[in-house]
Amino acid sequence: MQRWALILEAYQYDMQYRSSEQHRNCDSLSRLSLHEIEQEETEEGIFTLDMCLTISSQEIAIATRRDPIMSRMFDFTLNGWPAHVEDAGLQPFFDRRNELTLEKGLIWWGMRVIIPEMFRGRLLLELHEEHLGMSRTKALARGYLWWPYLDRDIEDMVERSSACAYTRNTPKESPLHSWIWASRPGQRVHIDYAEYEGHFFLVIVDSFSKWLEVIPVKSTTSRNTI
């Protein structure tokens, strides 16, 4: 529900009642006739993409064919993928090859368009324009676009953002704990090693009287300390 609320914030819309007979998406096979399917536009996903991004779908389609990795992926998606690929740049797409589709010159992974490399930096800045934070920026991106390591790129961008760092919640400070005052000699002693000019000394201080014992040692092992 938070994702839907975030997506709907990008639109100006009016609420309109629709009867259950007109809800084709819940039972499309019986409520949507073939005649209606032929007449309806098939560019709803493209239109949504154009409304949400400053880069048009036509620009993305042209860049897709010019990108050396995505042009090969386009041909593989259209004509069939090989049994394996050697190019490391194609591997993330090869792993999702059964989930890729083509529409109007764009390559889609599910409902998310795959963005060519030349537009990725620009769209990252656009996604982070309002400084929504890491989680909300990822949620916004997952509604429209994808490329390999998108989440990592968003994390790097948010970590480098001075505005996000300024408004980020700081960790809760731990309360200071003071030692309880000793009421008699020898009730509590503090022990530590000190090094001076290459020599080691075992230092023992009584918390009550502040009496100091300094013992020269040749080794700081636990056996020698005991």
PDB file of C-alpha atoms in Angstrom:
ATOM      1  CA  MET A   1       0.000   0.000   0.000  1.00  0.00           C
ATOM      2  CA  GLN A   2       2.898   2.365   0.649  1.00  0.00           C
ATOM      3  CA  ARG A   3       4.236   1.710  -2.838  1.00  0.00           C
ATOM      4  CA  TRP A   4       0.845   2.464  -4.406  1.00  0.00           C
ATOM      5  CA  ALA A   5       0.517   5.650  -2.349  1.00  0.00           C
ATOM      6  CA  LEU A   6       3.961   6.743  -3.493  1.00  0.00           C
ATOM      7  CA  ILE A   7       3.167   6.043  -7.154  1.00  0.00           C
ATOM      8  CA  LEU A   8      -0.156   7.881  -7.018  1.00  0.00           C
ATOM      9  CA  GLU A   9       1.513  10.998  -5.600  1.00  0.00           C
ATOM     10  CA  ALA A  10       2.873  11.662  -9.107  1.00  0.00           C
ATOM     11  CA  TYR A  11      -0.619  12.188 -10.558  1.00  0.00           C
ATOM     12  CA  GLN A  12      -3.519  14.619 -10.429  1.00  0.00           C
ATOM     13  CA  TYR A  13      -6.696  12.544 -10.658  1.00  0.00           C
ATOM     14  CA  ASP A  14     -10.434  12.493  -9.945  1.00  0.00           C
ATOM     15  CA  MET A  15     -12.239   9.615  -8.245  1.00  0.00           C
ATOM     16  CA  GLN A  16     -15.009   7.997 -10.309  1.00  0.00           C
ATOM     17  CA  TYR A  17     -17.306   5.136  -9.366  1.00  0.00           C
ATOM     18  CA  ARG A  18     -17.180   2.053 -11.552  1.00  0.00           C
ATOM     19  CA  SER A  19     -19.576  -0.859 -11.224  1.00  0.00           C
ATOM     20  CA  SER A  20     -18.224  -4.372 -10.823  1.00  0.00           C
ATOM     21  CA  GLU A  21     -19.310  -5.264 -14.378  1.00  0.00           C
ATOM     22  CA  GLN A  22     -16.692  -2.832 -15.692  1.00  0.00           C
ATOM     23  CA  HIS A  23     -13.832  -4.269 -13.644  1.00  0.00           C
ATOM     24  CA  ARG A  24     -12.295  -6.332 -16.411  1.00  0.00           C
ATOM     25  CA  ASN A  25      -8.966  -6.895 -14.708  1.00  0.00           C
ATOM     26  CA  CYS A  26     -10.460  -9.138 -12.007  1.00  0.00           C
ATOM     27  CA  ASP A  27     -12.095 -11.522 -14.510  1.00  0.00           C
ATOM     28  CA  SER A  28     -10.800 -10.477 -17.910  1.00  0.00           C
ATOM     29  CA  LEU A  29     -11.420 -13.774 -19.732  1.00  0.00           C
ATOM     30  CA  SER A  30     -15.205 -13.546 -19.271  1.00  0.00           C
ATOM     31  CA  ARG A  31     -15.723  -9.770 -19.118  1.00  0.00           C
ATOM     32  CA  LEU A  32     -13.470  -8.522 -21.909  1.00  0.00           C
ATOM     33  CA  SER A  33     -14.524  -9.598 -25.394  1.00  0.00           C
ATOM     34  CA  LEU A  34     -12.129 -10.120 -28.298  1.00  0.00           C
ATOM     35  CA  HIS A  35     -13.756  -7.222 -30.146  1.00  0.00           C
ATOM     36  CA  GLU A  36     -12.929  -4.853 -27.275  1.00  0.00           C
ATOM     37  CA  ILE A  37      -9.378  -6.167 -27.067  1.00  0.00           C
ATOM     38  CA  GLU A  38      -8.746  -5.378 -30.734  1.00  0.00           C
ATOM     39  CA  GLN A  39      -9.995  -1.803 -30.320  1.00  0.00           C
ATOM     40  CA  GLU A  40      -8.143  -0.961 -27.115  1.00  0.00           C
ATOM     41  CA  GLU A  41      -4.758   0.699 -27.247  1.00  0.00           C
ATOM     42  CA  THR A  42      -1.787  -1.454 -26.264  1.00  0.00           C
ATOM     43  CA  GLU A  43       0.470   1.412 -25.268  1.00  0.00           C
ATOM     44  CA  GLU A  44      -0.683   1.922 -21.676  1.00  0.00           C
ATOM     45  CA  GLY A  45       2.718   0.895 -20.306  1.00  0.00           C
ATOM     46  CA  ILE A  46       4.536   3.224 -22.720  1.00  0.00           C
ATOM     47  CA  PHE A  47       2.219   6.096 -21.827  1.00  0.00           C
ATOM     48  CA  THR A  48       2.785   5.545 -18.096  1.00  0.00           C
ATOM     49  CA  LEU A  49       6.544   5.524 -18.662  1.00  0.00           C
ATOM     50  CA  ASP A  50       6.436   8.795 -20.604  1.00  0.00           C
ATOM     51  CA  MET A  51       4.386  10.427 -17.852  1.00  0.00           C
ATOM     52  CA  CYS A  52       6.828   9.436 -15.115  1.00  0.00           C
ATOM     53  CA  LEU A  53      10.217  10.067 -16.735  1.00  0.00           C
ATOM     54  CA  THR A  54      11.707  13.121 -18.391  1.00  0.00           C
ATOM     55  CA  ILE A  55      13.180  10.843 -21.073  1.00  0.00           C
ATOM     56  CA  SER A  56      10.661   9.710 -23.667  1.00  0.00           C
ATOM     57  CA  SER A  57      10.134   6.099 -24.620  1.00  0.00           C
ATOM     58  CA  GLN A  58      11.343   6.910 -28.145  1.00  0.00           C
ATOM     59  CA  GLU A  59      14.668   8.190 -26.789  1.00  0.00           C
ATOM     60  CA  ILE A  60      15.093   5.063 -24.702  1.00  0.00           C
ATOM     61  CA  ALA A  61      14.272   2.868 -27.709  1.00  0.00           C
ATOM     62  CA  ILE A  62      16.888   4.623 -29.875  1.00  0.00           C
ATOM     63  CA  ALA A  63      19.525   4.386 -27.135  1.00  0.00           C
ATOM     64  CA  THR A  64      18.684   0.702 -26.663  1.00  0.00           C
ATOM     65  CA  ARG A  65      19.597  -0.076 -30.274  1.00  0.00           C
ATOM     66  CA  ARG A  66      22.809   1.972 -30.021  1.00  0.00           C
ATOM     67  CA  ASP A  67      23.988   0.415 -26.767  1.00  0.00           C
ATOM     68  CA  PRO A  68      26.458  -2.426 -27.533  1.00  0.00           C
ATOM     69  CA  ILE A  69      25.143  -4.690 -24.756  1.00  0.00           C
ATOM     70  CA  MET A  70      21.444  -3.933 -25.036  1.00  0.00           C
ATOM     71  CA  SER A  71      21.392  -4.168 -28.828  1.00  0.00           C
ATOM     72  CA  ARG A  72      22.646  -7.748 -28.570  1.00  0.00           C
ATOM     73  CA  MET A  73      20.114  -8.424 -25.815  1.00  0.00           C
ATOM     74  CA  PHE A  74      17.382  -6.988 -28.034  1.00  0.00           C
ATOM     75  CA  ASP A  75      18.297  -9.382 -30.851  1.00  0.00           C
ATOM     76  CA  PHE A  76      18.514 -12.346 -28.469  1.00  0.00           C
ATOM     77  CA  THR A  77      15.106 -11.543 -26.963  1.00  0.00           C
ATOM     78  CA  LEU A  78      13.615 -11.243 -30.452  1.00  0.00           C
ATOM     79  CA  ASN A  79      15.251 -14.259 -32.076  1.00  0.00           C
ATOM     80  CA  GLY A  80      16.126 -16.533 -29.152  1.00  0.00           C
ATOM     81  CA  TRP A  81      18.901 -16.721 -26.584  1.00  0.00           C
ATOM     82  CA  PRO A  82      21.908 -19.027 -26.896  1.00  0.00           C
ATOM     83  CA  ALA A  83      22.518 -21.823 -24.407  1.00  0.00           C
ATOM     84  CA  HIS A  84      25.109 -19.689 -22.595  1.00  0.00           C
ATOM     85  CA  VAL A  85      26.872 -16.343 -22.920  1.00  0.00           C
ATOM     86  CA  GLU A  86      30.513 -15.484 -22.312  1.00  0.00           C
ATOM     87  CA  ASP A  87      30.104 -11.713 -22.027  1.00  0.00           C
ATOM     88  CA  ALA A  88      29.897 -10.677 -18.358  1.00  0.00           C
ATOM     89  CA  GLY A  89      27.807  -7.655 -19.365  1.00  0.00           C
ATOM     90  CA  LEU A  90      25.110  -9.939 -20.772  1.00  0.00           C
ATOM     91  CA  GLN A  91      25.042 -12.334 -17.821  1.00  0.00           C
ATOM     92  CA  PRO A  92      22.513 -10.406 -15.659  1.00  0.00           C
ATOM     93  CA  PHE A  93      20.138 -10.305 -18.639  1.00  0.00           C
ATOM     94  CA  PHE A  94      20.810 -13.930 -19.530  1.00  0.00           C
ATOM     95  CA  ASP A  95      19.716 -14.943 -16.016  1.00  0.00           C
ATOM     96  CA  ARG A  96      16.370 -13.192 -16.670  1.00  0.00           C
ATOM     97  CA  ARG A  97      16.032 -14.124 -20.349  1.00  0.00           C
ATOM     98  CA  ASN A  98      12.721 -15.961 -19.839  1.00  0.00           C
ATOM     99  CA  GLU A  99      11.192 -12.841 -18.234  1.00  0.00           C
ATOM    100  CA  LEU A 100      12.208 -10.306 -20.918  1.00  0.00           C
ATOM    101  CA  THR A 101       9.776  -8.914 -23.500  1.00  0.00           C
ATOM    102  CA  LEU A 102       9.882  -6.323 -26.296  1.00  0.00           C
ATOM    103  CA  GLU A 103       7.392  -3.513 -26.805  1.00  0.00           C
ATOM    104  CA  LYS A 104       7.770  -0.508 -29.136  1.00  0.00           C
ATOM    105  CA  GLY A 105      11.533  -0.868 -29.274  1.00  0.00           C
ATOM    106  CA  LEU A 106      11.915  -1.161 -25.481  1.00  0.00           C
ATOM    107  CA  ILE A 107      13.103  -4.151 -23.497  1.00  0.00           C
ATOM    108  CA  TRP A 108      10.954  -4.902 -20.470  1.00  0.00           C
ATOM    109  CA  TRP A 109      11.618  -7.020 -17.420  1.00  0.00           C
ATOM    110  CA  GLY A 110       8.093  -7.638 -16.205  1.00  0.00           C
ATOM    111  CA  MET A 111       6.514  -4.174 -15.952  1.00  0.00           C
ATOM    112  CA  ARG A 112       9.849  -2.357 -15.707  1.00  0.00           C
ATOM    113  CA  VAL A 113      11.688  -0.991 -18.716  1.00  0.00           C
ATOM    114  CA  ILE A 114      15.420  -1.710 -18.914  1.00  0.00           C
ATOM    115  CA  ILE A 115      17.353   1.547 -19.244  1.00  0.00           C
ATOM    116  CA  PRO A 116      20.443   1.880 -21.508  1.00  0.00           C
ATOM    117  CA  GLU A 117      23.660   2.912 -19.811  1.00  0.00           C
ATOM    118  CA  MET A 118      23.730   6.435 -21.276  1.00  0.00           C
ATOM    119  CA  PHE A 119      20.534   7.416 -19.402  1.00  0.00           C
ATOM    120  CA  ARG A 120      21.159   5.659 -16.066  1.00  0.00           C
ATOM    121  CA  GLY A 121      23.045   8.486 -14.358  1.00  0.00           C
ATOM    122  CA  ARG A 122      20.455  11.037 -15.429  1.00  0.00           C
ATOM    123  CA  LEU A 123      17.565   8.937 -14.172  1.00  0.00           C
ATOM    124  CA  LEU A 124      19.332   8.280 -10.870  1.00  0.00           C
ATOM    125  CA  LEU A 125      19.503  12.017 -10.275  1.00  0.00           C
ATOM    126  CA  GLU A 126      15.856  12.356 -11.245  1.00  0.00           C
ATOM    127  CA  LEU A 127      14.807   9.607  -8.847  1.00  0.00           C
ATOM    128  CA  HIS A 128      16.749  11.269  -6.051  1.00  0.00           C
ATOM    129  CA  GLU A 129      15.665  14.813  -6.858  1.00  0.00           C
ATOM    130  CA  GLU A 130      13.355  15.032  -3.824  1.00  0.00           C
ATOM    131  CA  HIS A 131      15.813  13.227  -1.501  1.00  0.00           C
ATOM    132  CA  LEU A 132      13.261  10.594  -0.534  1.00  0.00           C
ATOM    133  CA  GLY A 133      15.809   8.396   1.170  1.00  0.00           C
ATOM    134  CA  MET A 134      17.187   5.011   0.172  1.00  0.00           C
ATOM    135  CA  SER A 135      14.109   2.834   0.705  1.00  0.00           C
ATOM    136  CA  ARG A 136      11.613   5.172  -0.982  1.00  0.00           C
ATOM    137  CA  THR A 137      13.973   5.831  -3.902  1.00  0.00           C
ATOM    138  CA  LYS A 138      14.314   2.078  -4.458  1.00  0.00           C
ATOM    139  CA  ALA A 139      10.530   1.656  -4.279  1.00  0.00           C
ATOM    140  CA  LEU A 140      10.012   4.432  -6.823  1.00  0.00           C
ATOM    141  CA  ALA A 141      12.575   2.939  -9.207  1.00  0.00           C
ATOM    142  CA  ARG A 142      11.067  -0.546  -8.941  1.00  0.00           C
ATOM    143  CA  GLY A 143       7.784   0.781 -10.258  1.00  0.00           C
ATOM    144  CA  TYR A 144       9.166   1.836 -13.635  1.00  0.00           C
ATOM    145  CA  LEU A 145      12.730   0.896 -14.542  1.00  0.00           C
ATOM    146  CA  TRP A 146      15.600  -1.512 -14.008  1.00  0.00           C
ATOM    147  CA  TRP A 147      19.193  -2.226 -14.932  1.00  0.00           C
ATOM    148  CA  PRO A 148      21.826  -4.509 -13.380  1.00  0.00           C
ATOM    149  CA  TYR A 149      22.936  -3.424  -9.901  1.00  0.00           C
ATOM    150  CA  LEU A 150      20.276  -0.700  -9.729  1.00  0.00           C
ATOM    151  CA  ASP A 151      19.891  -1.075  -5.957  1.00  0.00           C
ATOM    152  CA  ARG A 152      23.650  -0.766  -5.462  1.00  0.00           C
ATOM    153  CA  ASP A 153      23.772   2.387  -7.601  1.00  0.00           C
ATOM    154  CA  ILE A 154      20.949   3.930  -5.562  1.00  0.00           C
ATOM    155  CA  GLU A 155      22.707   3.065  -2.304  1.00  0.00           C
ATOM    156  CA  ASP A 156      25.957   4.660  -3.495  1.00  0.00           C
ATOM    157  CA  MET A 157      24.126   7.790  -4.629  1.00  0.00           C
ATOM    158  CA  VAL A 158      22.214   8.204  -1.356  1.00  0.00           C
ATOM    159  CA  GLU A 159      25.359   7.572   0.709  1.00  0.00           C
ATOM    160  CA  ARG A 160      27.146  10.374  -1.162  1.00  0.00           C
ATOM    161  CA  SER A 161      24.221  12.795  -0.841  1.00  0.00           C
ATOM    162  CA  SER A 162      24.997  15.570   1.631  1.00  0.00           C
ATOM    163  CA  ALA A 163      21.297  16.468   1.922  1.00  0.00           C
ATOM    164  CA  CYS A 164      20.371  12.916   2.937  1.00  0.00           C
ATOM    165  CA  ALA A 165      23.279  12.766   5.383  1.00  0.00           C
ATOM    166  CA  TYR A 166      22.110  16.023   6.987  1.00  0.00           C
ATOM    167  CA  THR A 167      18.554  14.766   7.565  1.00  0.00           C
ATOM    168  CA  ARG A 168      19.448  11.161   8.393  1.00  0.00           C
ATOM    169  CA  ASN A 169      18.452   9.987  11.852  1.00  0.00           C
ATOM    170  CA  THR A 170      21.495   9.815  14.095  1.00  0.00           C
ATOM    171  CA  PRO A 171      21.953   6.758  16.327  1.00  0.00           C
ATOM    172  CA  LYS A 172      20.635   7.134  19.844  1.00  0.00           C
ATOM    173  CA  GLU A 173      23.369   8.135  22.234  1.00  0.00           C
ATOM    174  CA  SER A 174      24.259   5.578  24.868  1.00  0.00           C
ATOM    175  CA  PRO A 175      23.953   6.848  28.431  1.00  0.00           C
ATOM    176  CA  LEU A 176      27.241   7.374  30.246  1.00  0.00           C
ATOM    177  CA  HIS A 177      27.905   4.881  33.017  1.00  0.00           C
ATOM    178  CA  SER A 178      30.062   6.061  35.892  1.00  0.00           C
ATOM    179  CA  TRP A 179      31.914   3.741  38.212  1.00  0.00           C
ATOM    180  CA  ILE A 180      30.388   3.347  41.662  1.00  0.00           C
ATOM    181  CA  TRP A 181      32.694   4.882  44.258  1.00  0.00           C
ATOM    182  CA  ALA A 182      34.627   2.305  46.234  1.00  0.00           C
ATOM    183  CA  SER A 183      33.919   2.377  49.980  1.00  0.00           C
ATOM    184  CA  ARG A 184      37.061   0.572  51.196  1.00  0.00           C
ATOM    185  CA  PRO A 185      40.616  -0.248  50.015  1.00  0.00           C
ATOM    186  CA  GLY A 186      40.898  -3.238  47.718  1.00  0.00           C
ATOM    187  CA  GLN A 187      37.184  -3.237  46.841  1.00  0.00           C
ATOM    188  CA  ARG A 188      38.019  -2.542  43.203  1.00  0.00           C
ATOM    189  CA  VAL A 189      41.362  -2.338  41.417  1.00  0.00           C
ATOM    190  CA  HIS A 190      42.164  -1.279  37.856  1.00  0.00           C
ATOM    191  CA  ILE A 191      44.851  -3.151  35.935  1.00  0.00           C
ATOM    192  CA  ASP A 192      46.478  -2.367  32.582  1.00  0.00           C
ATOM    193  CA  TYR A 193      49.804  -2.513  30.779  1.00  0.00           C
ATOM    194  CA  ALA A 194      51.926   0.495  29.941  1.00  0.00           C
ATOM    195  CA  GLU A 195      54.827   0.709  27.501  1.00  0.00           C
ATOM    196  CA  TYR A 196      57.701   3.159  27.914  1.00  0.00           C
ATOM    197  CA  GLU A 197      60.920   3.206  25.861  1.00  0.00           C
ATOM    198  CA  GLY A 198      60.478  -0.400  24.824  1.00  0.00           C
ATOM    199  CA  HIS A 199      59.781  -1.680  28.335  1.00  0.00           C
ATOM    200  CA  PHE A 200      56.455  -3.021  29.597  1.00  0.00           C
ATOM    201  CA  PHE A 201      54.982  -2.363  33.020  1.00  0.00           C
ATOM    202  CA  LEU A 202      51.976  -3.918  34.737  1.00  0.00           C
ATOM    203  CA  VAL A 203      50.129  -1.045  36.413  1.00  0.00           C
ATOM    204  CA  ILE A 204      47.714  -1.723  39.285  1.00  0.00           C
ATOM    205  CA  VAL A 205      45.695   1.095  40.907  1.00  0.00           C
ATOM    206  CA  ASP A 206      43.428   0.782  43.944  1.00  0.00           C
ATOM    207  CA  SER A 207      40.188   2.659  43.238  1.00  0.00           C
ATOM    208  CA  PHE A 208      39.675   3.806  46.854  1.00  0.00           C
ATOM    209  CA  SER A 209      43.142   4.844  48.016  1.00  0.00           C
ATOM    210  CA  LYS A 210      44.686   5.448  44.565  1.00  0.00           C
ATOM    211  CA  TRP A 211      47.612   3.288  45.695  1.00  0.00           C
ATOM    212  CA  LEU A 212      49.823   2.506  42.692  1.00  0.00           C
ATOM    213  CA  GLU A 213      51.753  -0.683  41.980  1.00  0.00           C
ATOM    214  CA  VAL A 214      54.068  -0.732  38.926  1.00  0.00           C
ATOM    215  CA  ILE A 215      55.698  -4.066  38.067  1.00  0.00           C
ATOM    216  CA  PRO A 216      58.244  -4.390  35.222  1.00  0.00           C
ATOM    217  CA  VAL A 217      57.492  -7.412  33.016  1.00  0.00           C
ATOM    218  CA  LYS A 218      59.134  -9.071  30.046  1.00  0.00           C
ATOM    219  CA  SER A 219      55.929 -10.442  28.533  1.00  0.00           C
ATOM    220  CA  THR A 220      52.279  -9.373  28.404  1.00  0.00           C
ATOM    221  CA  THR A 221      50.782 -12.811  27.858  1.00  0.00           C
ATOM    222  CA  SER A 222      47.800 -13.914  29.907  1.00  0.00           C
ATOM    223  CA  ARG A 223      49.927 -16.595  31.662  1.00  0.00           C
ATOM    224  CA  ASN A 224      52.476 -14.032  32.746  1.00  0.00           C
ATOM    225  CA  THR A 225      49.738 -11.623  33.821  1.00  0.00           C
ATOM    226  CA  ILE A 226      48.159 -14.269  36.046  1.00  0.00           C
TER     227      ILE A 226
END
